[in-house]
Coordinates of C-alpha atoms in Angstrom, one line a residue:
Chain A
M1 CA 110.8 203.0 142.3
T2 CA 110.2 201.5 138.8
A3 CA 107.0 199.7 137.9
A4 CA 108.9 196.4 137.9
D5 CA 110.1 197.0 141.4
R6 CA 106.7 197.8 142.6
V7 CA 105.3 194.6 141.1
A8 CA 108.2 192.7 142.7
T9 CA 107.6 194.3 146.1
R10 CA 103.9 193.5 146.0
R11 CA 104.5 190.0 145.1
R12 CA 107.1 189.6 147.8
S13 CA 104.7 191.0 150.4
V14 CA 102.3 188.2 149.6
A15 CA 105.0 185.6 149.4
R16 CA 106.7 186.5 152.6
P17 CA 104.2 185.2 155.2
L18 CA 104.0 182.0 153.2
L19 CA 107.8 181.7 153.2
Y20 CA 108.0 182.3 156.9
G21 CA 105.2 179.8 157.5
A22 CA 107.0 177.1 155.5
L23 CA 110.3 177.8 157.3
V24 CA 108.7 177.7 160.7
L25 CA 107.0 174.4 159.8
C26 CA 110.4 172.9 158.6
A27 CA 112.1 174.2 161.7
L28 CA 109.5 172.5 163.9
L29 CA 109.9 169.2 162.1
T30 CA 113.7 169.5 162.4
L31 CA 113.4 170.1 166.1
L32 CA 110.8 167.3 166.8
P33 CA 113.4 164.7 167.7
F34 CA 115.0 167.0 170.2
V35 CA 111.6 167.7 171.8
W36 CA 111.0 163.9 172.0
V37 CA 114.3 163.2 173.7
I38 CA 113.9 166.1 176.2
S39 CA 110.4 165.2 177.1
G40 CA 111.1 161.5 177.2
S41 CA 114.1 161.9 179.5
L42 CA 112.0 163.8 182.0
R43 CA 109.3 161.2 182.3
S44 CA 109.3 158.5 184.9
L45 CA 109.8 154.9 183.9
D46 CA 106.3 153.9 184.7
E47 CA 104.9 156.7 182.6
I48 CA 107.0 155.7 179.7
R49 CA 106.0 152.1 180.0
S50 CA 102.3 152.8 180.2
D51 CA 102.3 155.3 177.3
P52 CA 105.5 155.3 175.3
G53 CA 104.4 157.7 172.7
A54 CA 103.1 160.5 174.8
W55 CA 104.2 164.0 173.8
L56 CA 104.7 165.7 177.2
P57 CA 105.5 164.4 180.7
H58 CA 102.7 164.4 183.2
H59 CA 105.1 164.7 186.0
L60 CA 108.5 166.2 185.5
T61 CA 111.2 164.0 187.0
L62 CA 115.0 163.9 187.0
G63 CA 114.9 160.3 188.1
N64 CA 116.3 159.0 184.8
F65 CA 119.4 161.2 185.2
E66 CA 119.8 160.1 188.8
R67 CA 119.7 156.5 187.7
L68 CA 122.0 157.2 184.8
F69 CA 124.7 158.7 186.9
A70 CA 124.3 155.9 189.4
T71 CA 124.8 153.3 186.6
E72 CA 128.1 151.6 186.8
G73 CA 130.3 152.5 183.8
F74 CA 128.5 155.7 182.8
G75 CA 131.0 158.0 184.6
R76 CA 133.7 156.0 183.0
F77 CA 132.3 156.4 179.5
L78 CA 131.9 160.1 180.1
A79 CA 135.5 160.4 181.4
N80 CA 136.8 158.4 178.4
S81 CA 135.0 160.6 175.9
V82 CA 136.5 163.7 177.6
V83 CA 140.0 162.4 177.7
V84 CA 139.9 161.3 174.0
A85 CA 138.5 164.6 173.0
V86 CA 141.2 166.5 174.8
M87 CA 143.9 164.4 173.1
V88 CA 142.3 164.9 169.7
V89 CA 141.8 168.6 170.0
A90 CA 145.4 169.2 171.3
G91 CA 146.9 167.0 168.7
N92 CA 145.0 168.8 165.9
I93 CA 145.9 172.2 167.1
V94 CA 149.6 171.3 167.1
A95 CA 149.8 169.1 164.0
A96 CA 147.4 171.2 161.8
S97 CA 148.8 174.6 162.6
A98 CA 152.3 173.5 161.9
A99 CA 151.4 171.5 158.8
G100 CA 149.0 174.2 157.4
Y101 CA 151.7 176.9 157.9
A102 CA 154.3 174.8 156.1
L103 CA 152.0 174.0 153.2
A104 CA 150.9 177.6 152.7
K105 CA 154.0 179.6 153.6
L106 CA 157.1 177.6 153.1
D107 CA 158.7 176.8 149.8
F108 CA 160.2 173.3 149.9
A109 CA 160.8 170.1 148.0
G110 CA 157.8 167.8 148.2
R111 CA 155.2 170.4 148.9
R112 CA 152.9 169.2 146.1
I113 CA 153.2 165.6 147.4
A114 CA 152.4 166.7 151.0
F115 CA 149.4 168.6 149.8
A116 CA 148.2 165.7 147.7
A117 CA 148.5 163.5 150.8
V118 CA 146.2 165.9 152.7
M119 CA 143.6 165.9 150.0
G120 CA 143.9 162.1 149.4
A121 CA 143.6 161.4 153.1
M122 CA 140.2 163.2 153.1
M123 CA 139.0 160.9 150.4
V124 CA 140.0 157.5 151.8
P125 CA 136.8 156.0 153.3
L126 CA 137.1 154.8 156.9
T127 CA 135.2 151.8 155.7
T128 CA 138.2 150.9 153.6
V129 CA 140.9 151.2 156.2
F130 CA 139.4 150.3 159.6
V131 CA 140.3 146.6 159.4
T132 CA 144.0 147.4 158.7
Q133 CA 144.0 150.3 161.1
F134 CA 142.7 147.9 163.7
V135 CA 145.5 145.4 163.0
I136 CA 148.1 148.2 163.2
T137 CA 146.6 149.4 166.5
V138 CA 146.9 145.9 167.8
D139 CA 150.5 145.7 166.6
L140 CA 151.3 148.9 168.4
G141 CA 149.9 147.5 171.6
L142 CA 147.2 150.1 171.7
A143 CA 144.0 148.0 171.3
D144 CA 141.4 148.8 174.0
T145 CA 143.3 152.0 175.0
L146 CA 142.2 155.6 174.8
T147 CA 145.3 156.5 172.9
G148 CA 144.4 153.8 170.4
I149 CA 141.0 155.5 169.9
A150 CA 142.5 159.0 169.7
L151 CA 145.6 158.3 167.5
P152 CA 144.1 158.2 164.0
S153 CA 142.3 161.5 164.6
L154 CA 145.2 163.4 166.1
A155 CA 146.1 165.1 162.8
L156 CA 142.8 165.2 160.8
P157 CA 143.4 166.2 157.1
L158 CA 140.4 168.5 157.4
S159 CA 142.1 170.5 160.2
V160 CA 145.3 170.8 158.1
F161 CA 143.2 172.0 155.1
I162 CA 141.4 174.6 157.2
M163 CA 144.7 175.9 158.6
R164 CA 146.3 176.0 155.2
Q165 CA 143.4 178.0 153.7
Y166 CA 143.7 180.4 156.5
A167 CA 147.5 180.7 156.3
M168 CA 147.2 181.5 152.6
S169 CA 145.2 184.7 153.5
I170 CA 148.1 186.0 155.7
P171 CA 150.3 188.4 153.6
D172 CA 153.7 187.0 152.7
E173 CA 155.3 190.4 153.3
L174 CA 154.6 190.1 157.0
L175 CA 156.6 186.9 157.3
E176 CA 159.2 188.1 154.8
A177 CA 159.9 191.1 156.9
A178 CA 160.6 189.0 159.9
R179 CA 162.9 186.7 157.9
I180 CA 164.9 189.8 156.8
D181 CA 165.2 190.8 160.4
G182 CA 166.8 187.4 161.0
A183 CA 164.0 185.5 162.7
G184 CA 164.0 181.7 162.2
E185 CA 161.0 179.8 160.9
F186 CA 160.1 178.6 164.4
R187 CA 160.1 182.1 165.8
I188 CA 158.1 183.4 162.9
F189 CA 155.6 180.5 163.4
F190 CA 155.2 181.0 167.1
G191 CA 155.7 184.8 167.3
I192 CA 153.8 186.0 164.2
F193 CA 151.7 183.3 162.6
L194 CA 150.1 181.6 165.6
P195 CA 148.9 184.9 167.2
L196 CA 147.2 185.8 163.9
A197 CA 145.7 182.3 163.4
G198 CA 143.1 182.6 166.2
P199 CA 140.0 182.1 164.1
A200 CA 141.5 179.1 162.3
V201 CA 142.6 177.6 165.6
A202 CA 139.0 178.1 166.9
T203 CA 137.5 176.4 163.9
I204 CA 139.9 173.5 164.2
T205 CA 139.2 173.1 167.9
I206 CA 135.5 172.9 167.2
M207 CA 135.7 170.6 164.2
S208 CA 138.1 168.2 165.9
F209 CA 136.1 168.2 169.1
L210 CA 133.0 167.4 167.2
N211 CA 134.7 164.7 165.3
S212 CA 136.0 163.1 168.4
W213 CA 132.9 163.4 170.5
N214 CA 130.6 162.1 167.9
N215 CA 132.9 159.4 166.5
F216 CA 131.3 156.0 166.6
L217 CA 132.7 153.3 164.2
W218 CA 136.3 153.6 165.2
P219 CA 135.9 153.6 169.0
L220 CA 133.4 150.7 168.5
I221 CA 136.2 148.7 166.9
V222 CA 139.1 149.6 169.2
A223 CA 137.3 149.6 172.6
Q224 CA 136.7 146.0 173.5
S225 CA 135.8 146.2 177.1
M226 CA 133.4 148.4 179.1
S227 CA 136.3 150.2 180.7
G228 CA 137.4 151.5 177.3
Y229 CA 134.1 152.6 175.9
T230 CA 133.4 156.2 174.9
L231 CA 130.0 157.7 175.6
P232 CA 128.4 156.9 172.2
V233 CA 129.8 153.3 172.2
G234 CA 128.7 152.8 175.8
L235 CA 125.2 154.2 175.0
A236 CA 124.8 152.0 172.0
A237 CA 126.0 148.9 174.0
T238 CA 123.6 149.7 176.8
S239 CA 120.7 150.2 174.3
Q240 CA 121.5 146.8 172.6
A241 CA 121.8 145.1 176.0
A242 CA 118.5 146.7 177.0
A243 CA 116.7 145.8 173.8
H244 CA 114.3 143.6 175.6
V245 CA 114.0 145.5 178.8
T246 CA 113.8 148.8 177.0
D247 CA 114.6 151.2 179.8
Y248 CA 114.1 154.1 177.5
G249 CA 114.1 156.6 180.3
L250 CA 117.8 155.7 181.0
L251 CA 118.7 155.7 177.4
L252 CA 117.0 159.1 176.6
A253 CA 118.8 160.6 179.6
G254 CA 122.0 159.2 178.2
A255 CA 121.2 160.6 174.8
I256 CA 120.8 164.1 176.4
V257 CA 124.2 163.8 178.1
V258 CA 125.8 162.8 174.8
M259 CA 124.1 165.6 172.8
L260 CA 124.2 168.5 175.3
P261 CA 127.9 169.5 175.3
V262 CA 128.0 169.8 171.5
L263 CA 124.6 171.6 171.2
V264 CA 125.6 174.1 173.9
L265 CA 128.9 174.7 172.2
F266 CA 127.1 174.9 168.9
L267 CA 124.7 177.6 170.0
F268 CA 127.5 179.8 171.1
L269 CA 130.0 179.2 168.4
Q270 CA 127.9 178.2 165.4
R271 CA 129.8 180.7 163.2
Y272 CA 132.9 178.4 163.5
F273 CA 130.9 175.2 162.9
V274 CA 129.4 176.7 159.7
Q275 CA 132.8 178.0 158.6
G276 CA 134.3 174.6 159.1
V277 CA 131.8 173.1 156.7
A278 CA 131.2 175.9 154.3
G279 CA 134.7 177.1 154.0
T280 CA 136.0 173.8 152.8
G281 CA 133.1 171.9 151.4
M282 CA 134.3 169.0 153.4
R283 CA 133.1 167.3 156.6
Chain B
M1 CA 169.7 178.9 161.8
T2 CA 168.3 181.7 159.7
V3 CA 168.5 182.2 156.0
T4 CA 168.8 185.9 155.2
V5 CA 167.5 187.0 151.9
L6 CA 168.3 190.4 150.4
P7 CA 165.2 192.5 149.8
G8 CA 164.0 192.0 146.3
A9 CA 166.1 188.9 145.7
P10 CA 164.1 186.4 143.7
R11 CA 163.2 183.2 145.5
R12 CA 164.6 180.8 143.0
A13 CA 168.1 182.4 143.4
R14 CA 168.6 181.2 146.9
R15 CA 171.6 179.0 147.4
P16 CA 171.0 175.2 147.3
R17 CA 172.2 174.8 150.8
G18 CA 169.5 177.1 152.0
A19 CA 166.9 175.2 150.0
A20 CA 167.9 171.9 151.7
R21 CA 167.6 173.6 155.1
R22 CA 164.2 175.1 154.2
T23 CA 163.0 171.7 153.1
A24 CA 164.2 170.1 156.3
V25 CA 162.5 172.8 158.4
A26 CA 159.3 172.5 156.5
W27 CA 159.1 168.7 156.9
L28 CA 159.7 169.2 160.6
F29 CA 156.5 171.2 160.6
L30 CA 154.8 168.5 158.7
A31 CA 156.1 165.7 160.8
P32 CA 153.1 165.1 163.1
F33 CA 150.6 165.0 160.2
T34 CA 152.9 162.9 158.1
V35 CA 153.4 160.3 160.8
V36 CA 149.6 159.9 161.4
F37 CA 149.0 159.9 157.7
L38 CA 151.5 157.2 157.0
V39 CA 150.5 155.0 159.9
Y40 CA 146.8 155.4 159.7
T41 CA 146.0 156.2 156.1
A42 CA 148.7 155.3 153.6
I43 CA 149.9 152.0 155.1
P44 CA 146.3 150.8 155.9
T45 CA 145.1 151.5 152.4
V46 CA 148.0 149.5 150.8
A47 CA 147.5 146.8 153.5
A48 CA 143.8 146.7 152.8
L49 CA 144.6 145.9 149.2
A50 CA 147.1 143.3 150.3
F51 CA 144.7 141.7 152.8
S52 CA 142.0 141.5 150.2
L53 CA 144.2 139.2 148.2
T54 CA 144.7 136.7 151.0
D55 CA 142.6 134.4 153.2
L56 CA 143.6 136.3 156.3
R57 CA 141.5 135.6 159.4
G58 CA 141.4 137.3 162.7
A59 CA 143.0 134.2 164.3
D60 CA 146.0 134.5 161.9
L61 CA 147.1 137.8 163.3
R62 CA 149.7 136.1 165.6
H63 CA 151.5 134.5 162.7
P64 CA 150.7 136.5 159.6
F65 CA 153.1 134.7 157.3
A66 CA 151.0 131.5 157.5
V67 CA 148.5 133.4 155.4
D68 CA 147.9 132.2 151.8
F69 CA 147.9 134.5 148.8
T70 CA 144.6 133.8 147.1
A71 CA 144.7 136.5 144.4
L72 CA 141.2 137.5 143.4
D73 CA 139.3 134.7 145.1
N74 CA 137.8 137.0 147.7
Y75 CA 136.4 139.2 145.0
L76 CA 135.0 136.3 143.1
R77 CA 133.4 135.0 146.3
L78 CA 132.1 138.5 147.0
F79 CA 130.3 138.8 143.7
Q80 CA 128.8 135.3 144.1
D81 CA 127.6 136.1 147.6
Q82 CA 123.9 136.9 147.4
S83 CA 124.0 138.9 150.6
F84 CA 126.8 141.1 149.2
L85 CA 124.9 141.8 146.0
R86 CA 121.8 142.6 148.1
D87 CA 124.0 145.0 150.1
I88 CA 125.3 146.7 147.0
L89 CA 121.7 147.2 145.9
N90 CA 120.8 148.6 149.4
T91 CA 123.7 151.0 149.2
A92 CA 122.6 152.1 145.7
V93 CA 119.1 152.8 147.1
F94 CA 120.7 154.9 149.9
V95 CA 122.5 156.9 147.3
A96 CA 119.7 157.1 144.8
V97 CA 117.1 158.2 147.3
G98 CA 119.2 159.8 150.0
V99 CA 121.2 162.1 147.8
P100 CA 118.4 163.8 145.9
L101 CA 116.2 164.1 149.1
T102 CA 119.1 165.6 151.1
M103 CA 120.1 167.9 148.4
G104 CA 116.6 169.0 147.5
T105 CA 115.8 169.8 151.1
G106 CA 119.1 171.7 151.6
L107 CA 118.7 173.7 148.4
A108 CA 115.0 174.6 149.1
L109 CA 115.9 175.9 152.6
A110 CA 119.0 177.7 151.3
L111 CA 116.9 179.5 148.6
A112 CA 114.3 180.3 151.2
L113 CA 116.8 181.8 153.6
N114 CA 118.5 183.7 150.8
S115 CA 115.4 185.3 149.4
G116 CA 115.4 188.6 151.2
I117 CA 114.5 187.2 154.6
R118 CA 116.1 189.3 157.3
R119 CA 114.4 188.5 160.6
M120 CA 115.2 185.1 162.2
R121 CA 117.6 184.1 159.4
G122 CA 120.3 183.2 161.9
V123 CA 117.8 181.3 164.1
F124 CA 116.6 179.2 161.1
R125 CA 120.1 178.5 160.0
T126 CA 121.1 177.4 163.5
V127 CA 118.0 175.1 163.8
F128 CA 118.5 173.5 160.4
F129 CA 122.2 172.9 161.1
A130 CA 121.7 171.5 164.6
P131 CA 121.1 167.8 163.4
V132 CA 124.6 167.9 161.7
V133 CA 126.3 168.4 165.0
T134 CA 124.1 166.0 167.0
N135 CA 125.4 162.7 168.0
I136 CA 124.1 159.9 165.8
V137 CA 123.8 157.3 168.6
A138 CA 121.6 159.7 170.6
V139 CA 119.5 160.4 167.6
A140 CA 119.1 156.8 166.6
L141 CA 117.8 156.1 170.1
I142 CA 115.2 158.8 169.6
W143 CA 114.3 157.3 166.2
Q144 CA 113.8 153.9 167.8
Y145 CA 111.7 155.4 170.5
A146 CA 109.6 157.4 168.0
F147 CA 109.2 154.6 165.5
N148 CA 108.4 152.0 168.1
A149 CA 105.1 150.1 167.5
S150 CA 103.6 152.2 170.3
G151 CA 105.9 155.1 169.8
T152 CA 105.2 158.8 169.1
V153 CA 104.9 158.5 165.3
N154 CA 102.2 155.9 165.5
K155 CA 100.5 157.9 168.2
V156 CA 100.4 160.8 165.7
L157 CA 99.1 158.5 162.9
G158 CA 96.5 157.1 165.3
A159 CA 95.3 160.6 166.1
V160 CA 94.5 161.2 162.4
G161 CA 92.9 157.7 162.1
F162 CA 95.7 155.5 160.8
A163 CA 96.9 152.3 162.4
G164 CA 100.7 152.7 162.4
P165 CA 102.8 149.7 161.4
N166 CA 105.7 148.2 163.3
W167 CA 108.2 150.3 161.4
L168 CA 111.5 148.7 162.4
D169 CA 110.3 145.1 162.1
D170 CA 108.9 145.3 158.6
P171 CA 111.6 144.7 155.9
N172 CA 109.6 147.0 153.5
L173 CA 109.5 149.9 155.9
T174 CA 112.9 150.0 157.6
M175 CA 114.8 151.4 154.6
P176 CA 112.6 154.5 154.4
V177 CA 113.0 155.1 158.1
V178 CA 116.8 154.7 157.9
I179 CA 117.0 157.0 154.9
L180 CA 114.8 159.5 156.7
L181 CA 117.4 159.6 159.5
G182 CA 120.2 160.1 157.0
V183 CA 118.3 163.0 155.4
W184 CA 117.5 164.6 158.7
R185 CA 121.1 164.4 159.8
N186 CA 122.7 165.7 156.5
F187 CA 120.4 168.3 154.9
G188 CA 121.9 171.0 157.1
T189 CA 125.3 170.4 155.5
A190 CA 123.8 170.7 152.0
M191 CA 122.0 173.9 153.1
V192 CA 125.1 175.6 154.4
L193 CA 127.1 174.8 151.3
F194 CA 124.3 176.0 149.0
L195 CA 124.0 179.2 151.1
A196 CA 127.7 179.8 150.6
G197 CA 127.2 179.2 146.8
L198 CA 124.2 181.5 146.7
Q199 CA 126.1 184.3 148.4
A200 CA 128.9 184.1 145.8
I201 CA 126.4 185.1 143.0
P202 CA 126.7 188.8 142.3
Q203 CA 123.6 190.8 143.0
D204 CA 123.8 193.0 139.9
V205 CA 123.0 190.0 137.7
Y206 CA 119.5 189.9 139.3
E207 CA 119.1 193.6 139.0
A208 CA 119.9 193.5 135.3
A209 CA 117.5 190.6 134.9
S210 CA 114.6 192.2 136.7
L211 CA 115.1 195.4 134.6
D212 CA 114.7 193.2 131.6
G213 CA 111.4 192.0 133.1
A214 CA 112.4 188.5 134.3
G215 CA 110.2 187.2 137.1
R216 CA 111.4 185.5 140.2
W217 CA 110.7 182.0 138.7
Q218 CA 112.6 182.9 135.6
Q219 CA 115.5 184.3 137.6
L220 CA 115.7 181.1 139.6
R221 CA 115.7 178.9 136.5
R222 CA 117.9 181.1 134.2
I223 CA 120.3 182.6 136.7
T224 CA 120.4 181.0 140.1
L225 CA 120.4 177.3 139.2
P226 CA 123.0 177.6 136.3
L227 CA 125.3 179.7 138.4
L228 CA 124.9 177.3 141.3
R229 CA 126.0 174.4 139.2
P230 CA 129.6 174.0 140.7
T231 CA 128.1 174.0 144.2
T232 CA 125.4 171.5 143.2
L233 CA 128.0 169.2 141.7
M234 CA 130.2 169.5 144.8
V235 CA 127.3 168.8 147.2
S236 CA 126.1 165.8 145.2
V237 CA 129.5 164.2 145.1
L238 CA 130.0 164.9 148.8
L239 CA 126.7 163.3 149.7
T240 CA 127.2 160.4 147.2
V241 CA 130.6 159.6 148.8
F242 CA 129.0 159.9 152.2
Y243 CA 126.0 157.6 151.4
L244 CA 128.3 155.1 149.7
Q245 CA 129.9 154.6 153.1
V246 CA 126.7 154.7 155.1
F247 CA 127.2 152.7 158.4
D248 CA 126.0 154.5 161.5
E249 CA 122.3 154.9 160.6
P250 CA 121.6 151.3 159.6
Y251 CA 123.9 149.8 162.2
L252 CA 122.3 151.7 165.1
L253 CA 118.7 151.5 163.9
T254 CA 118.4 147.9 162.7
N255 CA 121.9 146.4 162.5
G256 CA 121.2 145.8 158.9
G257 CA 118.0 143.9 159.5
P258 CA 115.3 142.8 159.4
L259 CA 116.4 140.1 156.9
G260 CA 119.3 142.2 155.7
S261 CA 116.9 144.7 154.2
T262 CA 119.0 147.7 155.4
E263 CA 122.5 146.2 155.4
S264 CA 124.9 148.4 153.5
V265 CA 128.3 147.5 152.0
A266 CA 130.0 149.2 155.0
L267 CA 127.9 147.1 157.3
Y268 CA 128.8 144.0 155.3
T269 CA 132.5 144.9 155.8
Y270 CA 131.9 145.4 159.5
H271 CA 130.1 142.1 159.9
Q272 CA 132.8 140.1 158.0
F273 CA 135.4 141.8 160.2
G274 CA 133.4 140.8 163.2
V275 CA 133.4 137.1 162.4
G276 CA 137.1 137.3 161.7
E277 CA 137.0 137.1 157.9
F278 CA 139.6 139.9 157.4
G279 CA 140.4 139.0 153.8
M280 CA 136.7 139.1 152.7
S281 CA 136.2 142.2 154.8
S282 CA 139.1 144.0 153.1
A283 CA 137.9 143.0 149.6
A284 CA 134.5 144.4 150.4
S285 CA 136.1 147.6 151.8
F286 CA 138.1 147.9 148.6
V287 CA 135.0 147.8 146.5
T288 CA 133.8 150.9 148.5
L289 CA 137.1 152.6 147.8
L290 CA 136.9 151.9 144.1
L291 CA 133.3 153.3 144.0
V292 CA 134.4 156.4 145.9
M293 CA 137.3 157.0 143.5
L294 CA 135.0 156.5 140.6
V295 CA 132.6 159.1 141.9
S296 CA 135.5 161.5 142.6
A297 CA 136.9 161.0 139.1
V298 CA 133.5 161.8 137.5
Q299 CA 133.3 164.9 139.7
F300 CA 136.7 166.0 138.6
R301 CA 135.6 165.7 135.0
L302 CA 132.4 167.5 135.5
L303 CA 133.8 170.3 137.6
R304 CA 136.8 171.1 135.4
P305 CA 134.9 173.3 132.9
C306 CA 133.3 175.3 135.7
A307 CA 136.5 176.0 137.6

C-alpha cells in the first residue's frame, strides 16, 4: 500500500458515512410521496377530512379500496387498461422483433431509409402530431375504441431500436451457416434469432407495457366516454369531477391501483427497465 | 424460397434477382412497423404542417375541402397572442430550471453511487429510479394532496413554525411546485444514464492520476467530468426535448392555471384543440417541432467531435 493509497483510504473512511447519510436522506425524500399515498389510502374518509395532512393513519382501513371497487366505471377502466396493454405489448413484440432483425441482419435496398424512419419517429413530439393523429383515428372509425388507443403504440420506435441493437450483437456466422444449409429468412428468424432474443424481448415487453400503462395524453384525446377510459384517464376525470367534494380517500386508493402493477413488476425486473433506458439513451 | 450463397462468396456478388427477393423479404419483416410509422407519424407530421396553414376547425372535419388556405395567418396570430407568448416563456422556464435541476440531481446521485459504495447500491438505484416508472396521474394526485392548503407539506412547515401558503392557488408558487414534480419524476432517468457513462470510464486513468498525486476533487474536475461530456450532452438534450413538450405535470396539477401561470406550449396546443381550433393548434404544435429539431441539430453539432 503506497502512502497515497493510505491517505485515500483514510479520507474515504471519513467520507463514507457522510455519503451514506446523504444517500439515505435522498432516498427518503424520493420515497415520501409513496408513503403519503399508502398512508392516505388506508385512512378513513372522516379521518382525512378532519386532518388531511396527517402522516400516519390512526385506524387502518381498507374502506377506500372497497368503495373504489364498488364505484361504477372503475372495473371498466381497469379492464380497458389491461386490454390496451396486452394489445400494445403483443404488437411490439411482433413488430419490433421482425423490424429489428431486418434492420440489423438483412442487407436490402432502403435499409438506411428505414433506420432513419425509426430514429426520426423517436424525435417527433406527440404534441406535434396528436391533432392529426386524432383526425386519422376518427377517419378510421376508431375514435373512442380501445384499438384506437392502442394503435399508435403498436410498433414503438424505441422497441425497434432496442431489438436492432440486440440483433447487432448476434454473430452473423450463426445466421450465415443456416442460410448455407438452405434455411429461409423466416425459418432463421423463428428458429434461430427469436430463441436467442429473450433478453431483448423481455426489455421490449416491459418498456411497451410501461408506455401503455402510464400513457395519458393520447388516451385522454381518443377516449371520449367513460366506457372507453383507461385507468389514468378515468382517475384524472374522477379527480377533476371530485375537485369540490375532494374524496381523497377514493382517489388515493385509485392511485395505488394504478401504480402498484408497475412498481411490483419494477421491483422484480428492474434490470430490464434500466437496460431499456440506459442501453439506448431514449425513453 | 432460399438464396444459397457459396461459402466465402462476397455479398456484393449476389445475383440481382436474389437482391430483389432479399429486399422484398426484408420489407415484409418491416411491414408492421412501417404501416404504423406511416399512418401515425409520417402522415400526421405532414398533415400537421398542412393543417397549420389553414383555418381548419373541429366542425369542418366532415367536409374538409371547405377549409380555406390561410398561409401563415395562424403563425402571425400565434405570435400576437399574449397567452401564447406567455406560454413560450413558461416553457422556457420549465427548460431553464427543470433541466439543470434534474441533471444536477441525477449526476450527484450517480457520482455518489459510483464512488466505491458496495452495500445497498442496488437498493438506492431502485429507489431513485422508482419515480420514473410511476404513473404521473397517481403522482399528481399525491402532489395535490400534499400541497393542499391543509396538506402534508404545510403540516411539516407548521411544525417548524412556518405558516404554509396555498401552493396551488398562488400564481407565484405553482410553477415551482410543478417543476418539482417534473424533477422528481425524471432525475432517475438522468442518474441511470450518468451511471452508464461513468462505468464506461476506464479505471486505470484514475489509478494513474492518484499515483501522480491527484486528489478526489481534482480527479472529478480533471478526469470524470471531461470524460462524461458526451453523456452530459446527451442527457441535457434528452431532458430539454422532454421539457419543451411538458404536458402531464401542468395539466394534472393546475391545468395551466392559476391565470395561465403554468400553461406550457403543449397545453396551449391541447386547449386550442379542445375548443376546435385545429389550425391554430397545429401551428402551435409545429412551433414545438421546430424547437425540438433546433435542439437536436445543436446536439448533433456538439456531439460530433466527441463521437
